[in-house]
Short mmCIF file of C-alpha atoms and ligand atoms in Angstrom, two decimals:
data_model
loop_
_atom_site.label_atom_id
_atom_site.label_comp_id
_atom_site.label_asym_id
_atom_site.label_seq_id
_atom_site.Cartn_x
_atom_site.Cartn_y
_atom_site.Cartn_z
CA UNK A 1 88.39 126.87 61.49
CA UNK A 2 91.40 128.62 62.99
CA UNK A 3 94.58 126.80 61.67
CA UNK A 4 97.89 126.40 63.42
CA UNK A 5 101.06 125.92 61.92
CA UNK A 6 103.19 123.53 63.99
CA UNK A 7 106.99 123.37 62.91
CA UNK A 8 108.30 120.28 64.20
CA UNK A 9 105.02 118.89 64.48
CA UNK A 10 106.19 115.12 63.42
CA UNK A 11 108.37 115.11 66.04
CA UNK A 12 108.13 113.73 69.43
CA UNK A 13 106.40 116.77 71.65
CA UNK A 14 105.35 118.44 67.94
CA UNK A 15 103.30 115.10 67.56
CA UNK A 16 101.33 115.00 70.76
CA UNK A 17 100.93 118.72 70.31
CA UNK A 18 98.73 118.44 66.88
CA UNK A 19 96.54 115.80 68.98
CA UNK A 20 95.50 118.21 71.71
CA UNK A 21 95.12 120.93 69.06
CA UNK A 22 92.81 118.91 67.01
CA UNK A 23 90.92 117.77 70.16
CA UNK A 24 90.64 121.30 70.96
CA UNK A 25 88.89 122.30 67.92
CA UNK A 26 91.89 123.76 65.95
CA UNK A 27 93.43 122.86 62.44
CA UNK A 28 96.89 121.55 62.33
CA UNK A 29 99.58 122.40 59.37
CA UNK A 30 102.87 120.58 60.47
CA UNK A 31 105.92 121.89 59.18
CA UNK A 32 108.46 119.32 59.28
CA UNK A 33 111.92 118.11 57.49
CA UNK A 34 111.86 114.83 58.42
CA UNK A 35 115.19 114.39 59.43
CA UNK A 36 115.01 113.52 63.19
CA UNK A 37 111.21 112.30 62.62
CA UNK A 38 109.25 109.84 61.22
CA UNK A 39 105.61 110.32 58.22
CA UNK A 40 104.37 107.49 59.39
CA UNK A 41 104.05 109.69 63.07
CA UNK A 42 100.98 111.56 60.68
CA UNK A 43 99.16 108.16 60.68
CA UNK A 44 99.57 107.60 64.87
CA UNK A 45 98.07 111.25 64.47
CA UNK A 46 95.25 110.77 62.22
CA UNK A 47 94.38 107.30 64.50
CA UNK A 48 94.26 108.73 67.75
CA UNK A 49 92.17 112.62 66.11
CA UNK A 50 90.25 111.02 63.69
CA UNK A 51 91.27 113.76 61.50
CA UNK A 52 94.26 114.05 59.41
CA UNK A 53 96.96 116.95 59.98
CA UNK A 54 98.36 119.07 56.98
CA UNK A 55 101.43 117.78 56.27
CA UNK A 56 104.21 120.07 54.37
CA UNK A 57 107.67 118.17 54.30
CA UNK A 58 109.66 122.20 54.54
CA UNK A 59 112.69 122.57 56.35
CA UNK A 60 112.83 125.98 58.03
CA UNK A 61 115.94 126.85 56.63
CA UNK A 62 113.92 127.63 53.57
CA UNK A 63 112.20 130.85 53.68
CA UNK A 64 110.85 131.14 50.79
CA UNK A 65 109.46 127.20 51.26
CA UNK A 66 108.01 128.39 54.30
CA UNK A 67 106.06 131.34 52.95
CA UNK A 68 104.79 128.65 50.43
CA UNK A 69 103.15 127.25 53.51
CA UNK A 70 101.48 130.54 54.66
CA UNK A 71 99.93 131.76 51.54
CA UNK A 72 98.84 128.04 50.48
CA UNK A 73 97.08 128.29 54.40
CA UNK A 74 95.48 131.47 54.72
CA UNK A 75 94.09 130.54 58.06
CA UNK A 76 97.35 129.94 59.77
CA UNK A 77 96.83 132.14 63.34
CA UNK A 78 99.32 131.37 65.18
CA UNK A 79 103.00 129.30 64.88
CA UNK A 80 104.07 126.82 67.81
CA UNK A 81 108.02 126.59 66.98
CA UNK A 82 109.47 123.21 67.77
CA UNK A 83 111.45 122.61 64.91
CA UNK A 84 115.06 122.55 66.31
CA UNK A 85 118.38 120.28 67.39
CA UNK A 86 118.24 118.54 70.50
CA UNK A 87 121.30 116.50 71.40
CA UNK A 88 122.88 118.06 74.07
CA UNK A 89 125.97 116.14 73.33
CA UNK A 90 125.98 116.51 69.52
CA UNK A 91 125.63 120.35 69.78
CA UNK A 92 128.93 120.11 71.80
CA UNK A 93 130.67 118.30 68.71
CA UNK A 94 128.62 120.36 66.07
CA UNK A 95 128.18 124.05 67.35
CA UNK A 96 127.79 125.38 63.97
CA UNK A 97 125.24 122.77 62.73
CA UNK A 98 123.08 124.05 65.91
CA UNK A 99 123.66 127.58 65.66
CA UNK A 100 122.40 127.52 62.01
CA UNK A 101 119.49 125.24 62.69
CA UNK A 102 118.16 126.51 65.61
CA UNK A 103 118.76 130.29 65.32
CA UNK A 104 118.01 130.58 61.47
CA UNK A 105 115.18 128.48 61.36
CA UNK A 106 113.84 131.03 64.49
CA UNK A 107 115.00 133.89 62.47
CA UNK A 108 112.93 132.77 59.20
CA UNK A 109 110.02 131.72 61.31
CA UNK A 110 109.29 135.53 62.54
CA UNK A 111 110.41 137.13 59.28
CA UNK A 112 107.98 135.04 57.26
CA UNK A 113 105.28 135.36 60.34
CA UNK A 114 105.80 138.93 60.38
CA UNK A 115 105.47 139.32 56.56
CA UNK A 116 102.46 137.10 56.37
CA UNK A 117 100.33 139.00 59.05
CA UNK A 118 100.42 136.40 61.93
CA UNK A 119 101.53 137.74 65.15
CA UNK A 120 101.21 134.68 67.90
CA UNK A 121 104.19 132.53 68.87
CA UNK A 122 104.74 129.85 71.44
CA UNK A 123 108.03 128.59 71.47
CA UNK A 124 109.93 126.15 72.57
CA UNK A 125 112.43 126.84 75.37
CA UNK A 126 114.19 124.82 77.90
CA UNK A 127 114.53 124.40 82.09
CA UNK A 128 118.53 124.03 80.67
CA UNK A 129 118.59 128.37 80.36
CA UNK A 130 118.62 128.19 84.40
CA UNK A 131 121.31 126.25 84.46
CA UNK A 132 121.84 125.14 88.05
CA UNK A 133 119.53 127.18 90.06
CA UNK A 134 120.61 128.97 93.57
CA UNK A 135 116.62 128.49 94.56
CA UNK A 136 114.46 125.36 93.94
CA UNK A 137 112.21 124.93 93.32
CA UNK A 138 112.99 127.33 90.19
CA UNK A 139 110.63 130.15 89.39
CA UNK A 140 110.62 132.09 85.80
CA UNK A 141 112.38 135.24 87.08
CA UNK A 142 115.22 133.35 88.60
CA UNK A 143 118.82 134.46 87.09
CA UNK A 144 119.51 132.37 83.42
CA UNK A 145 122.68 131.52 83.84
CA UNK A 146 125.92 130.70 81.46
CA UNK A 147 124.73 127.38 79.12
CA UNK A 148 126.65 124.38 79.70
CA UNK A 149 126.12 123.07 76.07
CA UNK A 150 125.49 125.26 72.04
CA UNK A 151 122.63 123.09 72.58
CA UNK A 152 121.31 125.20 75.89
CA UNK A 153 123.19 128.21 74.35
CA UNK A 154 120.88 128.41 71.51
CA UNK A 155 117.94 128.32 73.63
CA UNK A 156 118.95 131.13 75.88
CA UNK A 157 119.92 133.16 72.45
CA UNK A 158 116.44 132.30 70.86
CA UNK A 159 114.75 133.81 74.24
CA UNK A 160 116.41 137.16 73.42
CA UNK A 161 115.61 137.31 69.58
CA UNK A 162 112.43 136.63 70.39
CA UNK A 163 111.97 139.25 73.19
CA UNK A 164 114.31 142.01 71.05
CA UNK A 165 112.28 141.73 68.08
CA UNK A 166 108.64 141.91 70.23
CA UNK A 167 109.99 145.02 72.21
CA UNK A 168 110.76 146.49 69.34
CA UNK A 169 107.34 147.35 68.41
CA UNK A 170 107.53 144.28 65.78
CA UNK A 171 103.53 142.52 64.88
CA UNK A 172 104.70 139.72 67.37
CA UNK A 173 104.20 138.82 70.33
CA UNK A 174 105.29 135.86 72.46
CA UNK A 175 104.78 132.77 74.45
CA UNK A 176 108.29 131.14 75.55
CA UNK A 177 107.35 127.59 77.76
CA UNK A 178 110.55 126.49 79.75
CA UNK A 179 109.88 122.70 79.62
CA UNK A 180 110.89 120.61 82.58
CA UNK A 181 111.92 116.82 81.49
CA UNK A 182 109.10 115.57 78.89
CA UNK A 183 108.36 111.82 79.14
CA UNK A 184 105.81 109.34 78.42
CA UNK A 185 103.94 108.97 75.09
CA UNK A 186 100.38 108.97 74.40
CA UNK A 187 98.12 106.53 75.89
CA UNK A 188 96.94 105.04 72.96
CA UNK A 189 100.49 103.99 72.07
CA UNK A 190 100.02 105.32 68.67
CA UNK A 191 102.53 108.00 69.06
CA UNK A 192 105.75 108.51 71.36
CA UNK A 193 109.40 109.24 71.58
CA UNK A 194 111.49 107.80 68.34
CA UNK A 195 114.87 108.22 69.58
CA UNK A 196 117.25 108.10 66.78
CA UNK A 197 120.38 105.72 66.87
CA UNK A 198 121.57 104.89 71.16
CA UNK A 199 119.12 107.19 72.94
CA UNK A 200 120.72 109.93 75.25
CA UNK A 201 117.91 110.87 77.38
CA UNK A 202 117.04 108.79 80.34
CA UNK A 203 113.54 107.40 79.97
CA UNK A 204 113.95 106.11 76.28
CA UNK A 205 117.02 104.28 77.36
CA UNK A 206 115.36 102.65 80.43
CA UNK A 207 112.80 101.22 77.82
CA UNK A 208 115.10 100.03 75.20
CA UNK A 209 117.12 98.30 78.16
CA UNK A 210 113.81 97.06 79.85
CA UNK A 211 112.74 95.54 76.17
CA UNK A 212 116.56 93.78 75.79
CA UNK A 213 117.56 96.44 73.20
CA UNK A 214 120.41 97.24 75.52
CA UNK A 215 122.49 95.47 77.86
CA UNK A 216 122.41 97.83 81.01
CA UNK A 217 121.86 101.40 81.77
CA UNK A 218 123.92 103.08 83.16
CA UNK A 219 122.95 105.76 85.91
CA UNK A 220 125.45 108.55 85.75
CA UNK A 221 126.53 109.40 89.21
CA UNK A 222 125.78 108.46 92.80
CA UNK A 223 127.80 111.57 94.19
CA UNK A 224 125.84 114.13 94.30
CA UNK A 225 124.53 116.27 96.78
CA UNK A 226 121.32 114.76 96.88
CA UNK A 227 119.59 112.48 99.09
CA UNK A 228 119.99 109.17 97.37
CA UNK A 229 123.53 111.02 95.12
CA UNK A 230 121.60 111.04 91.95
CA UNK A 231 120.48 113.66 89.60
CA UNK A 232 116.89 115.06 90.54
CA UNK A 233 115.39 116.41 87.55
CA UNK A 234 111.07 117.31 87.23
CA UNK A 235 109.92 114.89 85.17
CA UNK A 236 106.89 116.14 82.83
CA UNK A 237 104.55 113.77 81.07
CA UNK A 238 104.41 114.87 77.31
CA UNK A 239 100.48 115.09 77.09
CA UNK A 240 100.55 117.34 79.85
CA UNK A 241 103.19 119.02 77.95
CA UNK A 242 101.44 119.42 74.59
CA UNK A 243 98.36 120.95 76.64
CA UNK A 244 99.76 123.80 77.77
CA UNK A 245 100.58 124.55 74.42
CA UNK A 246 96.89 124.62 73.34
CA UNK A 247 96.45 127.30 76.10
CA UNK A 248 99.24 128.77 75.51
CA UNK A 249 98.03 129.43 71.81
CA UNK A 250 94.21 130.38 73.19
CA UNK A 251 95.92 133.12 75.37
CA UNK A 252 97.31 134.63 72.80
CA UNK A 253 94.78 134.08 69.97
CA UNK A 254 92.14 135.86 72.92
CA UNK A 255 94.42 138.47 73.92
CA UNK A 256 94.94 137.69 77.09
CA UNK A 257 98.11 138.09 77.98
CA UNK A 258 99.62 140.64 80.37
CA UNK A 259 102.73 141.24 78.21
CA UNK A 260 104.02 140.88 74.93
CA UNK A 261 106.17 138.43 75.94
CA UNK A 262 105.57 135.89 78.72
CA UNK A 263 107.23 132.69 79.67
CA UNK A 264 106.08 129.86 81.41
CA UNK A 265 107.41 126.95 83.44
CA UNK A 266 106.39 123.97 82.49
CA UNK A 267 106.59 121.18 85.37
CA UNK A 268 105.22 119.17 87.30
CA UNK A 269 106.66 120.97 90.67
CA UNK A 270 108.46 117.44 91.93
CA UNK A 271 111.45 116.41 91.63
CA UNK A 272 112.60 113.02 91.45
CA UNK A 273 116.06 111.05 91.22
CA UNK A 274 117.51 108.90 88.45
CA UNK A 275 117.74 106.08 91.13
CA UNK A 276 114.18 107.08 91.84
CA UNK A 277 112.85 107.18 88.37
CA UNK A 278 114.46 103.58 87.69
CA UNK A 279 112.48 101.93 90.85
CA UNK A 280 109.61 103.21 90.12
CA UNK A 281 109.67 102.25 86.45
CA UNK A 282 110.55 98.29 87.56
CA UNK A 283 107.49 98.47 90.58
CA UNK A 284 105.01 99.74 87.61
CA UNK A 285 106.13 97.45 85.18
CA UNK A 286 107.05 94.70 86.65
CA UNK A 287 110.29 94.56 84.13
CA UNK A 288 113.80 93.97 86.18
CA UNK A 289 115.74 96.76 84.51
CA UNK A 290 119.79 96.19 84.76
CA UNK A 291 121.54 99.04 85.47
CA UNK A 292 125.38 100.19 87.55
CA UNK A 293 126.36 103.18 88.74
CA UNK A 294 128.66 104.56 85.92
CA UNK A 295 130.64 108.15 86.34
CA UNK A 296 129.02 111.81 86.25
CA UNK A 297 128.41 113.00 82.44
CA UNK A 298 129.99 116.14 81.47
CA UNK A 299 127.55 118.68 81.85
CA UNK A 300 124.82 117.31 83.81
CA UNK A 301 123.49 119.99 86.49
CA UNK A 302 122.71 118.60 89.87
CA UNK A 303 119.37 119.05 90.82
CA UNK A 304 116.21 121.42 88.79
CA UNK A 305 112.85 120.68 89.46
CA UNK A 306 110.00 123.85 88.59
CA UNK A 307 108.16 126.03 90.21
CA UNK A 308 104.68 125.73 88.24
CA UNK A 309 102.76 128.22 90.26
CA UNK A 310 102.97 130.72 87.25
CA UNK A 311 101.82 128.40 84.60
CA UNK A 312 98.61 126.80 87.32
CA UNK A 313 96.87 130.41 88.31
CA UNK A 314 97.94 132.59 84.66
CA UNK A 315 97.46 129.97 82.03
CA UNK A 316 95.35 127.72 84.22
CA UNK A 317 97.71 124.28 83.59
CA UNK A 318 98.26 122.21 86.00
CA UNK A 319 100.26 118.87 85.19
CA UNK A 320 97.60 115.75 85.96
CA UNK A 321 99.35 112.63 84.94
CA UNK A 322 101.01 110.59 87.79
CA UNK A 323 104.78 109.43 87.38
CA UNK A 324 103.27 105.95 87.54
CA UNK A 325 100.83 106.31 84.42
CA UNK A 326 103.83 108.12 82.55
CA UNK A 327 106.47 105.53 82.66
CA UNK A 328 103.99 103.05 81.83
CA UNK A 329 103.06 104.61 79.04
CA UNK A 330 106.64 104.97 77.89
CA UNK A 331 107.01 101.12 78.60
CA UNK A 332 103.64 100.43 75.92
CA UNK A 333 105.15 102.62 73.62
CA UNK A 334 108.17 100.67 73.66
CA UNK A 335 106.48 97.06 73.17
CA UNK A 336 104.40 98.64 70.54
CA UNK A 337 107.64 100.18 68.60
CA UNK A 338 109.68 96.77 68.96
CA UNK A 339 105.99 95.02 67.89
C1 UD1 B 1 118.81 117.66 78.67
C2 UD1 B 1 118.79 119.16 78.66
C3 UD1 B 1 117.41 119.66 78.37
C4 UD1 B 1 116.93 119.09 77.09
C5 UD1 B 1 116.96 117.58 77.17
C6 UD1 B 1 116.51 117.00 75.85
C7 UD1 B 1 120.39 120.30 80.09
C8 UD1 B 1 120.73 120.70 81.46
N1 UD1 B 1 119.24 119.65 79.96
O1 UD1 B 1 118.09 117.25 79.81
O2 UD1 B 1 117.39 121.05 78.28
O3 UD1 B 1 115.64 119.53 76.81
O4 UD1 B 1 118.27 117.15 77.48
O5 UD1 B 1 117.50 116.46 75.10
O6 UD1 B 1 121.12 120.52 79.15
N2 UD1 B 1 120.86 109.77 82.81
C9 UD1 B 1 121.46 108.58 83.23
N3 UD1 B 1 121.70 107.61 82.30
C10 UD1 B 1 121.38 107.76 80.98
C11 UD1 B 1 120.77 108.98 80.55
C12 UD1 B 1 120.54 109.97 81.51
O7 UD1 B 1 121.76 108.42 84.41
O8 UD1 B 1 121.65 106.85 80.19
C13 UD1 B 1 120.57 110.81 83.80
C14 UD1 B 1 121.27 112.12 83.55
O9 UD1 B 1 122.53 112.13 84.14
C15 UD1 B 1 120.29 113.12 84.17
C16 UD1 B 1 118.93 112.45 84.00
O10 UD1 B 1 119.20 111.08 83.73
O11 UD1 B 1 120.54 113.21 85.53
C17 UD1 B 1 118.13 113.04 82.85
O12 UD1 B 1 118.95 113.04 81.69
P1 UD1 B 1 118.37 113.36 80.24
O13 UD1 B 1 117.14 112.56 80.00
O14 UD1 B 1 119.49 113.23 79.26
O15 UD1 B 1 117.89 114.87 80.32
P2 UD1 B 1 118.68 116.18 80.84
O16 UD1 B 1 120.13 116.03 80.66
O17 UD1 B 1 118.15 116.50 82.17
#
């Protein structure tokens, strides 16, 4: 059986990744420190698959750990890389911290892929490298622009390792997905988003407000140049998400891409507001969610939402999962986390 090693895999779109690997007839080795995740995430796995995941608690720092991995799993394929920061906010107080995470651990990923024989990456990357785009929706060869955060910085930087080192004439070639806004957990509320400490991203703050974790949200902004002044962001549910990771890795496992490197938006092609987002979630739920309009946050962009056409006819993805479906499944998640 063809084995892929998933760095980041306890994590929150790492997790829902090794179940729609395993469903698709592929072996999962998760690479994972621990320290923005939870083991017990293995057992949500292993209940939902049937099938229990390698587990090898390696942070990616560790290169010669992580060549451990590879020869103890000599039928490791192909890496998905989601081991990384993701606080936009923190990165701003801890630049260095998410330089050295996020660019090392990339760095030691490829070196000890390279060394070991095993040329097929998807990684991770980020709508945040466009920045706020001149065109929406956005499409993948639209300008990246200057990064509003470390956090977006090191995403942009990754990009170009990854594309330097494949152009090169390096054993590697490339799948980069530009994720949209991932939300939702997995329908079988085994696994979902575990938000550590006050959440900073908008859907797992809704729920912990909904459940009474948290007095009121607070929507940032009713200025903008939208229709109803909030934010408009494309919000992707993360099953959706993990799938076009599994074809993302069958592309490249059946040589079938048309470059070495290729990158992906991954969206659902609609964009919807904060002020949206919150009605929707109280008509689906039925929950009366408190929230006031609080000031802009530093560093939010206006308006993204995806182009998907690239990802729907190349790869064959197309996002399925309504808005509706996806914040309820956030919502069970929640009840199921707070028992
Ligand atoms: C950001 C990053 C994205 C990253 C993601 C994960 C940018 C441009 N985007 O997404 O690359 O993958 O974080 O950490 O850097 N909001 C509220 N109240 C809240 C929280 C959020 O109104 O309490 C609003 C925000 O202003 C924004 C929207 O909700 O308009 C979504 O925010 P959030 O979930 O934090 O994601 P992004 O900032 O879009």
């Amino acid at each position: 059986m063809k084995s892929i090693l998933v760095t980041g895999g306890t994590g929150y779109i790492g997790s829902h990744t090794v179940v729609e690997l395993q469903q698709a007839g592929f072996e999962a080795v998760i690479v994972d420190n621990l320290s923005n995740s939870d083991r017990s995430v293995i057992d949500g796995i292993t209940r939902i698959t049937g099938i229990r995941p390698h587990f090898e608690q390696v942070d990616c720092l560790d290169d010669k750990k992580l060549s451990d991995v590879f020869r103890k799993h000599p039928d490791i394929k192909a890496v998905i890389h989601f081991a990384a920061s993701k606080a936009v906010g923190e990165s701003v107080q801890k630049p260095l911290l998410y330089y050295r995470n996020n660019l090392q651990s990339l760095l030691n990923v490829i070196e000890v892929m390279t060394a070991q024989g095993v040329p097929s990456l998807v990684f991770s990357s980020s709508c945040t490298v466009y920045g706020q785009p001149d065109v929406l929706p956005v499409t993948e060869d639209a300008p990246v622009k200057a990064a509003m955060s470390p956090y977006g910085n090191t995403k942009q930087i990754s990009e170009e390792i990854i594309r330097d080192i494949v152009y090169s004439g390096a054993p590697l070639k490339s799948i980069l997905l530009r994720y949209f806004n991932p939300i939702g957990a997995h329908p079988s509320a085994e696994i979902g988003e575990l938000p550590n400490g006050v959440p900073q991203n908008l859907v797992p703050f809704i729920t912990q407000t909904a459940i009474g974790l948290r007095p009121v949200l607070q929507v940032f902004g009713n200025d903008y140049h939208t229709p109803d002044g909030s934010c408009i962001r494309d919000y992707i549910n993360v099953v959706d998400l993990a799938k076009a990771h599994v074809v993302a890795i069958q592309r490249l496992l059946q040589e079938k891409a048309d470059a070495p490197v290729e990158t992906f938006n991954i969206g659902t092609g609609r964009g919807l507001s904060v002020l949206e987002l919150v009605d929707t979630f109280q008509k689906v739920t039925g929950v009366a969610l408190p929230y006031r309009i609080a000031a802009r946050r530093e560093g939010d962009i206006e308006q993204v939402w995806a182009d998907p056409h690239k990802a729907n006819t190349v790869l064959g993805w197309t996002a399925k999962e309504t808005i509706e479906d996806t914040l309820l499944s956030a919502w069970r998640w929640q009840l199921v986390v707070n028992g």
